[in-house]
Amino acid sequence: MSDNKKWYESEGERSDVVISTRIRLARNLNGYPFPHLMNQAHRKEVREKVRDALVGGNSSLRDSFRYIEAETLSQVELASLAGRHLISPEFANAPEGRALLLMEDESVCIMINEEDHVRIQVMASGMQLEKAYDMADKIDTLLDETLQFAFDEELGYLTACPTNLGTGMRASVMLHLPASEADGTLRRVAASLGKIGATIRGSYGEGSQSTGAMYQISNQVTLGISEKDTLSNLSDISNQIISLEKKSREKLLQSESYQDSVWRALGILKTARVMSSGEFAGLYSALRVGVAEGLVKGLTLGQLSEAYEAVQPARLMEQYGQELNSAQRDKKRAEILRGVFKNTDIA
Amino acid sequence: MLCEKCKKNEANAYIKTNVNGEVHEYHLCSQCAAELKNSEEFGSLFNFESMFSPMFSGFDMVSSLLSSPFGSFGAMPSLTSGKRCSVCGSDFRSIADSGRVGCPNCYTEFRGRLAPTIKKLHGNSIHCGKHSKVTTQESKENETATLKKQLAEAVKAENYELAAELRDKIKAMEA
């Protein structure tokens, strides 16, 4: 992949708590079965149609995207894309007949023939729901000009799974909630989210456990509510959770033992020679709070996010060769992190 | 075969449940089936009324109900319906089993049978928000085309009752 700056290297709004924003639109073409029933010929036809609609002819976005047929990617490349949430694990496991259209900074990734024919995904750092939606909307409108997506006046956009009918939109924000997780606030809030049409889950989507206190909050309902209202609801809910997290952090930061744990994390990251991804997830969580709340100086949240992505297992293998075994990766990870944290100090 | 519950009466109801992938099959007599129907736990989970209605009206019919992790497909009064989608060839059974609709056209062809599931998932909601470029007129034309196709099939199958129904619908839409 290219060395150009990626979307996660910049800092968005409320990046002290909000890691990233993501919008996904599910769309389908009339006249074809949904992907789970498609044969290879259909799959190839659909992916070519979508490709031509976005990057063919006079498209205004023709130079912004790279078209990649999934079966041309190695296992490591697929795992790396999945690790960055650009494609789903399901997409990575069965690449045949699938494709993606990827924007250079990786802020937009369109999966073709995943659960639906087209899944437009837009990522942004921090809290940027409206901006991310505007981008998704623009791409959707452009594709719709040529493809005329399957749509019903009452049911909205028609999708393979009826749970996505209506807007076909899933909007999510990834939040870092170590303090409200630790003091139990989060558990209380999570229980009531369902009632207001939102869900909370671990960072790798459905059914996953959270690692390093990363939680994804998404809208649940897609039919009978407009995109605008969905975004504004999600924004309100997120803002409430953010302010609870900030309150919890205030208390937590007064405790000497918590401050100590942040500085210890920094000490380990600056000196360790071997670092597993599990150990890093825990230290990263402490460090992120440290940087966000001013306990650690010499590093920005954007740089921290960049380091996080750089030491993920699939990314290390992509960068340093597939032959890296787990022990070698742990050494490489420690080496990279020592470099990143070299000039940091306690504030 | 004897009823699995009371082990006394002849079993004349077959019930299959699939809750989050866990499949259970029951062979029950009508009495035990009725008790099960009234049990609160099941009643709240599934739409038993419609599932059992064929049996109560005197038909010895295989019934099934399915529920998938993303939403229950509720009751299926009959498994033997031969209707298939004219675009993708799916029948309602395969849709209920997989929890995924076959193609966009299935939503038109199985509209009535998908409605309870959609209602369970989304309530009585109607889409609001962005519209595809396909205008109302175009989608009406598509729907009429589908109905005409169904009409031709009904005539071919000599199902004149259905054909008359479809003809009236098409007339109404074109009016």
Coordinates of C-alpha atoms in Angstrom, one line a residue:
Chain A
M1 CA 0.0 0.0 0.0
S2 CA 1.1 3.6 -0.6
D3 CA 3.1 5.6 1.9
N4 CA 0.8 8.6 1.6
K5 CA -0.9 10.0 4.7
K6 CA -3.9 7.9 5.8
W7 CA -7.1 9.2 7.3
Y8 CA -6.3 7.9 10.8
E9 CA -3.1 10.0 11.0
S10 CA -5.1 13.2 11.4
E11 CA -7.0 14.2 14.5
G12 CA -10.7 14.7 14.3
E13 CA -13.0 16.4 16.8
R14 CA -13.2 15.0 20.4
S15 CA -10.3 12.7 19.6
D16 CA -9.5 12.5 23.4
V17 CA -12.4 10.0 23.5
V18 CA -13.5 9.4 19.9
I19 CA -11.1 7.3 17.9
S20 CA -13.0 7.3 14.6
T21 CA -16.3 7.7 12.8
R22 CA -17.6 5.3 10.2
I23 CA -20.6 5.4 7.8
R24 CA -21.7 2.4 5.8
L25 CA -24.4 2.3 3.1
A26 CA -25.7 -1.0 1.8
R27 CA -26.9 -0.9 -1.8
N28 CA -27.9 -3.5 -4.4
L29 CA -28.5 -3.8 -8.1
N30 CA -31.9 -4.9 -9.6
G31 CA -31.9 -8.0 -11.7
Y32 CA -29.2 -10.0 -9.8
P33 CA -29.5 -12.3 -6.9
F34 CA -27.9 -11.0 -3.7
P35 CA -24.2 -12.1 -3.3
H36 CA -24.9 -15.2 -1.2
L37 CA -26.8 -16.7 -4.2
M38 CA -24.6 -15.3 -7.0
N39 CA -22.6 -17.5 -9.3
Q40 CA -19.1 -16.4 -10.4
A41 CA -20.3 -15.0 -13.7
H42 CA -22.8 -12.8 -11.9
R43 CA -20.2 -11.7 -9.4
K44 CA -17.9 -10.6 -12.1
E45 CA -20.6 -8.8 -14.0
V46 CA -21.6 -6.9 -10.9
R47 CA -18.2 -5.9 -9.9
E48 CA -17.4 -4.6 -13.3
K49 CA -20.6 -2.6 -13.4
V50 CA -19.8 -1.0 -10.1
R51 CA -16.2 -0.3 -11.1
D52 CA -17.3 1.3 -14.4
A53 CA -19.9 3.4 -12.6
L54 CA -17.3 4.9 -10.2
V55 CA -14.0 5.0 -12.1
G56 CA -15.0 4.6 -15.7
G57 CA -15.9 7.2 -18.4
N58 CA -16.6 10.7 -17.2
S59 CA -17.0 9.9 -13.5
S60 CA -15.9 12.8 -11.3
L61 CA -14.1 10.4 -9.0
R62 CA -12.4 8.4 -11.6
D63 CA -8.9 9.3 -10.4
S64 CA -9.6 9.0 -6.7
F65 CA -10.1 5.3 -6.4
R66 CA -8.1 2.1 -7.0
Y67 CA -10.0 -0.9 -8.1
I68 CA -8.8 -4.2 -6.6
E69 CA -10.1 -7.6 -7.4
A70 CA -10.0 -9.5 -4.1
E71 CA -8.6 -12.7 -5.3
T72 CA -5.5 -10.9 -6.5
L73 CA -4.6 -10.0 -2.9
S74 CA -2.5 -12.3 -0.7
Q75 CA -3.8 -13.7 2.6
V76 CA -1.6 -11.2 4.4
E77 CA -2.9 -8.2 2.5
L78 CA -6.5 -9.3 3.0
A79 CA -5.8 -9.8 6.8
S80 CA -4.2 -6.4 6.9
L81 CA -7.2 -4.7 5.2
A82 CA -9.5 -6.5 7.6
G83 CA -7.4 -5.4 10.6
R84 CA -7.9 -1.8 9.5
H85 CA -11.6 -2.4 9.2
L86 CA -11.6 -1.6 5.5
I87 CA -13.0 -5.0 4.7
S88 CA -14.9 -7.5 6.8
P89 CA -13.4 -10.7 8.0
E90 CA -16.0 -12.5 5.9
F91 CA -14.9 -10.7 2.8
A92 CA -11.3 -11.6 3.5
N93 CA -12.1 -15.3 4.1
A94 CA -13.8 -15.7 0.7
P95 CA -12.3 -13.2 -1.7
E96 CA -13.4 -15.0 -5.0
G97 CA -15.5 -12.8 -7.2
R98 CA -15.3 -9.9 -4.8
A99 CA -13.6 -6.5 -5.3
L100 CA -13.0 -3.3 -3.6
L101 CA -12.6 0.3 -4.6
L102 CA -10.2 2.0 -2.3
M103 CA -9.4 5.7 -2.0
E104 CA -5.8 6.5 -1.6
D105 CA -6.0 7.8 2.0
E106 CA -8.2 4.7 2.8
S107 CA -11.0 7.0 4.1
V108 CA -13.4 5.4 1.5
C109 CA -13.6 1.7 0.8
I110 CA -16.3 0.2 -1.3
M111 CA -16.8 -3.5 -0.9
I112 CA -18.4 -5.2 -3.9
N113 CA -20.2 -8.5 -3.4
E114 CA -19.9 -8.7 0.3
E115 CA -23.3 -9.3 2.0
D116 CA -24.8 -6.8 -0.4
H117 CA -23.7 -5.9 -3.9
V118 CA -22.3 -2.6 -2.8
R119 CA -21.2 -1.4 0.6
I120 CA -19.9 2.1 0.7
Q121 CA -17.8 2.8 3.8
V122 CA -16.4 6.1 4.8
M123 CA -14.0 6.4 7.7
A124 CA -12.9 9.6 9.5
S125 CA -10.8 10.2 12.6
G126 CA -12.5 11.6 15.7
M127 CA -16.2 12.6 15.7
Q128 CA -17.2 13.6 12.1
L129 CA -20.5 11.9 11.4
E130 CA -21.9 14.6 9.1
K131 CA -18.7 15.0 7.1
A132 CA -18.4 11.2 6.7
Y133 CA -22.0 10.9 5.7
D134 CA -21.7 13.7 3.1
M135 CA -18.9 11.8 1.4
A136 CA -20.9 8.5 1.5
D137 CA -23.9 10.3 0.1
K138 CA -21.9 11.9 -2.7
I139 CA -20.5 8.5 -3.8
D140 CA -23.9 6.9 -3.5
T141 CA -25.6 9.5 -5.7
L142 CA -22.8 9.2 -8.3
L143 CA -23.2 5.3 -8.4
D144 CA -27.0 5.6 -8.4
E145 CA -26.8 7.7 -11.6
T146 CA -25.6 4.6 -13.5
L147 CA -26.6 1.7 -11.4
Q148 CA -30.1 2.8 -10.2
F149 CA -30.0 0.9 -6.9
A150 CA -32.8 -1.4 -5.9
F151 CA -35.3 0.7 -4.0
D152 CA -38.9 0.5 -2.8
E153 CA -41.1 3.5 -1.8
E154 CA -42.1 1.8 1.5
L155 CA -39.1 -0.4 2.3
G156 CA -36.4 2.0 1.1
Y157 CA -33.2 0.5 -0.2
L158 CA -33.6 -3.2 -0.6
T159 CA -30.9 -5.3 1.1
A160 CA -30.0 -9.0 1.5
C161 CA -30.8 -8.9 5.2
P162 CA -34.1 -7.3 6.1
T163 CA -32.4 -5.7 9.1
N164 CA -30.8 -3.1 6.8
L165 CA -33.9 -2.1 4.9
G166 CA -34.7 1.6 4.7
T167 CA -31.7 3.9 4.6
G168 CA -29.3 0.9 4.5
M169 CA -27.1 3.0 6.7
R170 CA -25.1 2.0 9.7
A171 CA -23.3 4.9 11.3
S172 CA -20.8 4.2 14.1
V173 CA -18.4 5.9 16.3
M174 CA -15.5 4.1 17.9
L175 CA -15.0 5.4 21.4
H176 CA -12.2 4.8 23.9
L177 CA -13.9 4.4 27.3
P178 CA -11.3 3.1 29.8
A179 CA -12.5 5.2 32.8
S180 CA -16.3 4.5 32.4
E181 CA -15.5 0.9 31.8
A182 CA -13.4 0.7 35.0
D183 CA -15.9 2.4 37.3
G184 CA -19.0 0.6 35.9
T185 CA -20.7 3.7 34.4
L186 CA -20.5 2.1 30.9
R187 CA -22.3 -1.1 32.0
R188 CA -25.2 1.0 33.2
V189 CA -25.3 3.1 30.1
A190 CA -25.0 0.1 27.7
A191 CA -28.1 -1.6 29.2
S192 CA -30.2 1.4 28.2
L193 CA -28.8 2.0 24.7
G194 CA -31.1 -0.6 23.0
K195 CA -34.1 1.3 24.1
I196 CA -33.0 4.4 22.2
G197 CA -32.1 2.5 19.0
A198 CA -28.4 2.2 19.4
T199 CA -26.0 -0.7 20.1
I200 CA -22.6 -0.9 21.7
R201 CA -20.1 -3.6 21.0
G202 CA -16.4 -4.4 21.0
S203 CA -14.1 -2.9 18.3
Y204 CA -14.2 -5.7 15.8
G205 CA -18.0 -5.6 15.2
E206 CA -20.7 -8.0 15.9
G207 CA -20.2 -10.4 18.8
S208 CA -16.7 -9.2 19.6
Q209 CA -15.2 -8.4 22.9
S210 CA -13.7 -5.1 23.4
T211 CA -9.9 -4.9 23.7
G212 CA -8.2 -1.9 25.2
A213 CA -11.5 -0.3 26.2
M214 CA -12.5 0.4 22.5
Y215 CA -16.3 0.4 22.0
Q216 CA -18.3 0.9 18.8
I217 CA -21.7 2.7 19.1
S218 CA -24.0 2.3 16.1
N219 CA -27.6 3.0 15.1
Q220 CA -29.8 -0.1 15.2
V221 CA -32.9 1.1 13.3
T222 CA -32.7 1.8 9.5
L223 CA -36.4 1.9 8.5
G224 CA -38.7 4.8 9.3
I225 CA -35.9 7.2 10.3
S226 CA -34.0 9.5 8.0
E227 CA -30.3 9.6 7.6
K228 CA -30.2 13.1 9.2
D229 CA -32.2 12.0 12.3
T230 CA -30.1 8.9 12.7
L231 CA -26.9 10.9 12.7
S232 CA -28.2 13.5 15.1
N233 CA -29.5 10.7 17.5
L234 CA -26.1 8.9 17.4
S235 CA -24.3 12.2 17.9
D236 CA -26.4 13.0 21.0
I237 CA -25.9 9.5 22.4
S238 CA -22.2 9.7 21.8
N239 CA -21.9 13.1 23.3
Q240 CA -23.5 11.9 26.5
I241 CA -21.2 8.9 26.7
I242 CA -18.2 11.1 26.0
S243 CA -19.2 13.5 28.9
L244 CA -19.7 10.5 31.2
E245 CA -16.3 9.2 30.2
K246 CA -14.7 12.6 30.9
K247 CA -16.3 12.8 34.3
S248 CA -15.1 9.2 35.1
R249 CA -11.6 10.2 33.8
E250 CA -11.5 13.2 36.1
K251 CA -12.0 11.0 39.1
L252 CA -9.7 8.3 37.9
L253 CA -6.9 10.8 37.2
Q254 CA -6.9 12.0 40.7
S255 CA -5.9 8.5 41.9
E256 CA -2.1 8.1 42.2
S257 CA -2.3 4.5 41.2
Y258 CA -3.9 5.4 37.9
Q259 CA -1.3 8.0 37.1
D260 CA 1.3 5.5 38.1
S261 CA -0.1 3.0 35.6
V262 CA 0.0 5.5 32.8
W263 CA 3.7 6.3 33.5
R264 CA 4.6 2.7 33.9
A265 CA 3.0 2.0 30.5
L266 CA 5.2 4.7 29.0
G267 CA 8.3 3.2 30.7
I268 CA 7.6 -0.2 29.3
L269 CA 6.9 1.1 25.8
K270 CA 10.1 3.1 25.8
T271 CA 12.3 0.2 26.9
A272 CA 10.7 -3.2 26.1
R273 CA 12.5 -5.5 23.7
V274 CA 9.6 -7.9 23.2
M275 CA 5.9 -6.8 23.1
S276 CA 2.9 -9.0 22.3
S277 CA -0.1 -7.5 20.7
G278 CA -2.2 -8.3 23.8
E279 CA 0.2 -6.5 26.1
F280 CA 0.3 -3.6 23.7
A281 CA -3.5 -3.2 23.7
G282 CA -3.5 -2.7 27.4
L283 CA -0.6 -0.3 27.5
Y284 CA -2.0 1.6 24.5
S285 CA -5.3 2.2 26.4
A286 CA -3.4 3.7 29.4
L287 CA -1.2 5.7 27.1
R288 CA -4.0 7.1 25.1
V289 CA -5.6 8.5 28.2
G290 CA -2.2 9.8 29.3
V291 CA -1.7 11.7 26.0
A292 CA -5.3 12.9 25.8
E293 CA -5.4 14.2 29.4
G294 CA -1.9 15.8 29.4
L295 CA 0.0 13.3 31.6
V296 CA 2.4 12.5 28.8
K297 CA 4.1 15.0 26.5
G298 CA 6.0 14.7 23.2
L299 CA 3.4 12.8 21.2
T300 CA 0.1 13.7 19.6
L301 CA -3.1 11.5 19.5
G302 CA -2.7 11.3 15.7
Q303 CA 0.9 9.9 16.1
L304 CA -0.4 7.5 18.7
S305 CA -3.1 6.2 16.3
E306 CA -0.6 5.8 13.6
A307 CA 1.7 3.8 15.8
Y308 CA -1.3 1.6 16.8
E309 CA -2.0 0.8 13.2
A310 CA 1.7 0.2 12.4
V311 CA 2.2 -2.6 14.9
Q312 CA -1.0 -4.6 14.2
P313 CA 0.1 -8.2 13.3
A314 CA -1.1 -8.2 9.7
R315 CA 0.4 -4.8 9.1
L316 CA 3.8 -6.0 10.5
M317 CA 3.7 -9.0 8.2
E318 CA 2.7 -6.9 5.2
Q319 CA 5.6 -4.4 6.0
Y320 CA 8.3 -6.8 7.0
G321 CA 7.5 -10.0 5.1
Q322 CA 5.2 -12.9 5.7
E323 CA 7.9 -15.1 7.2
L324 CA 7.8 -13.2 10.4
N325 CA 6.7 -15.6 13.1
S326 CA 4.9 -14.5 16.2
A327 CA 8.1 -14.1 18.3
Q328 CA 9.8 -12.1 15.6
R329 CA 6.8 -9.9 15.3
D330 CA 6.8 -9.2 19.0
K331 CA 10.4 -8.1 18.7
K332 CA 9.7 -5.9 15.7
R333 CA 6.7 -4.4 17.5
A334 CA 8.8 -3.5 20.5
E335 CA 11.5 -1.9 18.3
I336 CA 8.9 0.2 16.4
L337 CA 7.3 1.4 19.6
R338 CA 10.6 2.3 21.2
G339 CA 11.2 4.6 18.2
V340 CA 7.7 6.1 18.5
F341 CA 8.0 6.8 22.3
K342 CA 11.7 7.8 22.2
N343 CA 11.0 11.6 22.7
T344 CA 8.1 11.3 25.1
D345 CA 8.1 12.1 28.8
I346 CA 5.9 12.5 31.7
A347 CA 4.4 16.0 31.8
Chain B
M1 CA -45.5 -42.2 16.5
L2 CA -46.4 -41.3 20.0
C3 CA -46.3 -37.7 21.3
E4 CA -42.9 -37.0 22.7
K5 CA -44.4 -35.1 25.6
C6 CA -47.3 -37.1 27.0
K7 CA -46.2 -40.4 25.4
K8 CA -49.9 -41.4 25.2
N9 CA -51.5 -39.9 22.2
E10 CA -50.5 -40.2 18.6
A11 CA -48.3 -37.3 17.5
N12 CA -49.9 -35.3 14.7
A13 CA -48.0 -32.1 14.9
Y14 CA -44.4 -31.6 13.8
I15 CA -42.6 -28.5 15.2
K16 CA -39.2 -27.4 14.3
T17 CA -37.6 -24.4 16.1
N18 CA -34.3 -22.8 15.2
V19 CA -33.3 -20.3 17.8
N20 CA -29.9 -18.7 17.2
G21 CA -28.8 -21.8 15.2
E22 CA -30.0 -24.3 17.8
V23 CA -32.4 -26.6 16.1
H24 CA -35.1 -28.5 18.0
E25 CA -37.7 -30.8 16.5
Y26 CA -40.8 -31.9 18.3
H27 CA -43.5 -34.5 17.5
L28 CA -46.5 -33.7 19.6
C29 CA -50.1 -34.6 19.9
S30 CA -52.6 -31.7 19.3
Q31 CA -53.3 -31.4 23.0
C32 CA -49.6 -31.0 24.0
A33 CA -49.1 -28.7 21.0
A34 CA -51.9 -26.5 22.2
E35 CA -50.3 -26.4 25.7
L36 CA -47.0 -25.4 24.2
K37 CA -48.8 -22.8 22.2
N38 CA -50.2 -21.3 25.4
S39 CA -47.0 -21.5 27.3
E40 CA -45.8 -18.0 28.0
E41 CA -42.2 -18.6 27.1
F42 CA -43.0 -19.8 23.6
G43 CA -45.9 -17.4 23.0
S44 CA -43.7 -14.4 23.6
L45 CA -41.0 -15.7 21.3
F46 CA -43.0 -16.9 18.3
N47 CA -46.2 -16.2 16.5
F48 CA -47.9 -19.5 17.5
E49 CA -51.4 -18.5 16.5
S50 CA -50.8 -18.5 12.8
M51 CA -48.4 -21.4 13.0
F52 CA -51.0 -23.7 14.5
S53 CA -53.9 -22.4 12.6
P54 CA -53.8 -25.0 9.8
M55 CA -53.7 -27.8 12.4
F56 CA -56.6 -26.4 14.4
S57 CA -58.7 -26.1 11.3
G58 CA -58.4 -29.8 10.8
F59 CA -55.5 -30.1 8.4
D60 CA -52.7 -32.6 9.3
M61 CA -50.0 -30.3 8.1
V62 CA -46.3 -30.0 8.6
S63 CA -45.6 -26.7 10.3
S64 CA -42.4 -25.0 11.0
L65 CA -41.2 -21.9 12.6
L66 CA -37.9 -20.4 12.3
S67 CA -36.0 -17.8 14.0
S68 CA -32.6 -16.5 13.0
P69 CA -30.1 -14.5 15.0
F70 CA -31.0 -11.3 13.2
G71 CA -34.7 -11.6 13.5
S72 CA -37.4 -14.1 13.5
F73 CA -39.1 -15.2 10.4
G74 CA -42.0 -16.2 12.5
A75 CA -44.5 -18.7 11.3
M76 CA -44.7 -20.5 8.1
P77 CA -48.1 -22.1 7.6
S78 CA -47.0 -24.2 4.7
L79 CA -43.7 -25.6 3.5
T80 CA -44.9 -26.8 0.3
S81 CA -45.7 -23.6 -1.5
G82 CA -44.1 -23.9 -4.9
K83 CA -43.9 -20.2 -5.7
R84 CA -40.5 -19.0 -6.8
C85 CA -39.1 -15.6 -7.4
S86 CA -39.0 -14.9 -11.2
V87 CA -35.5 -13.3 -11.0
C88 CA -33.5 -15.5 -8.6
G89 CA -35.6 -18.6 -8.2
S90 CA -35.7 -18.5 -4.4
D91 CA -38.8 -19.9 -2.7
F92 CA -40.0 -18.6 0.7
R93 CA -38.6 -21.6 2.5
S94 CA -35.0 -20.9 1.4
I95 CA -35.4 -17.3 2.4
A96 CA -36.6 -18.3 5.9
D97 CA -33.9 -20.9 6.3
S98 CA -31.0 -18.6 5.3
G99 CA -32.5 -15.5 6.9
R100 CA -31.4 -13.7 3.7
V101 CA -33.7 -12.6 0.9
G102 CA -32.8 -13.9 -2.5
C103 CA -32.8 -10.7 -4.6
P104 CA -34.4 -7.3 -4.6
N105 CA -37.4 -8.7 -6.6
C106 CA -38.2 -11.2 -3.8
Y107 CA -39.4 -8.2 -1.7
T108 CA -42.1 -7.7 -4.3
E109 CA -42.9 -11.3 -5.0
F110 CA -43.0 -12.4 -1.3
R111 CA -44.1 -9.0 0.0
G112 CA -47.0 -10.4 2.1
R113 CA -45.0 -13.3 3.6
L114 CA -42.0 -11.1 4.4
A115 CA -44.2 -8.4 5.9
P116 CA -44.5 -10.0 9.4
T117 CA -40.7 -10.3 9.7
I118 CA -40.2 -6.8 8.5
K119 CA -42.8 -5.6 11.0
K120 CA -41.1 -7.4 13.8
L121 CA -37.7 -5.9 12.9
H122 CA -38.8 -2.4 12.1
G123 CA -42.3 -1.9 13.4
N124 CA -44.9 -0.4 11.1
S125 CA -42.4 1.9 9.7
I126 CA -42.2 3.3 6.2
H127 CA -39.0 4.5 4.6
C128 CA -38.1 8.1 5.1
G129 CA -34.9 9.6 4.0
K130 CA -32.9 9.4 0.8
H131 CA -34.6 8.1 -2.3
S132 CA -32.9 6.3 -5.1
K133 CA -33.0 7.9 -8.6
V134 CA -35.6 5.4 -9.6
T135 CA -38.7 7.5 -9.5
T136 CA -42.1 6.4 -8.2
Q137 CA -43.3 6.1 -11.8
E138 CA -40.4 3.8 -12.7
S139 CA -40.9 1.6 -9.7
K140 CA -44.6 1.3 -10.5
E141 CA -43.8 0.3 -14.0
N142 CA -41.4 -2.4 -12.6
E143 CA -44.1 -3.6 -10.3
T144 CA -46.6 -3.8 -13.1
A145 CA -44.1 -5.7 -15.2
T146 CA -43.6 -8.2 -12.4
L147 CA -47.4 -8.6 -12.0
K148 CA -47.8 -9.2 -15.7
K149 CA -45.2 -11.9 -15.6
Q150 CA -46.9 -13.5 -12.7
L151 CA -50.2 -13.3 -14.6
A152 CA -48.8 -15.1 -17.6
E153 CA -47.4 -17.8 -15.2
A154 CA -50.8 -18.2 -13.5
V155 CA -52.6 -18.6 -16.8
K156 CA -50.0 -21.2 -17.9
A157 CA -50.6 -23.1 -14.7
E158 CA -54.3 -22.7 -15.2
N159 CA -54.7 -21.0 -11.9
Y160 CA -57.5 -18.8 -13.1
E161 CA -58.5 -17.5 -9.6
L162 CA -55.0 -16.1 -9.1
A163 CA -54.9 -14.8 -12.7
A164 CA -58.2 -12.9 -12.2
E165 CA -56.8 -11.4 -9.0
L166 CA -53.6 -10.3 -10.7
R167 CA -55.5 -8.9 -13.7
D168 CA -57.5 -6.7 -11.4
K169 CA -54.4 -5.5 -9.6
I170 CA -52.7 -4.6 -12.9
K171 CA -55.8 -2.8 -14.1
A172 CA -56.0 -0.8 -10.9
M173 CA -52.3 0.1 -11.2
E174 CA -52.6 1.2 -14.8
A175 CA -55.7 3.2 -14.1

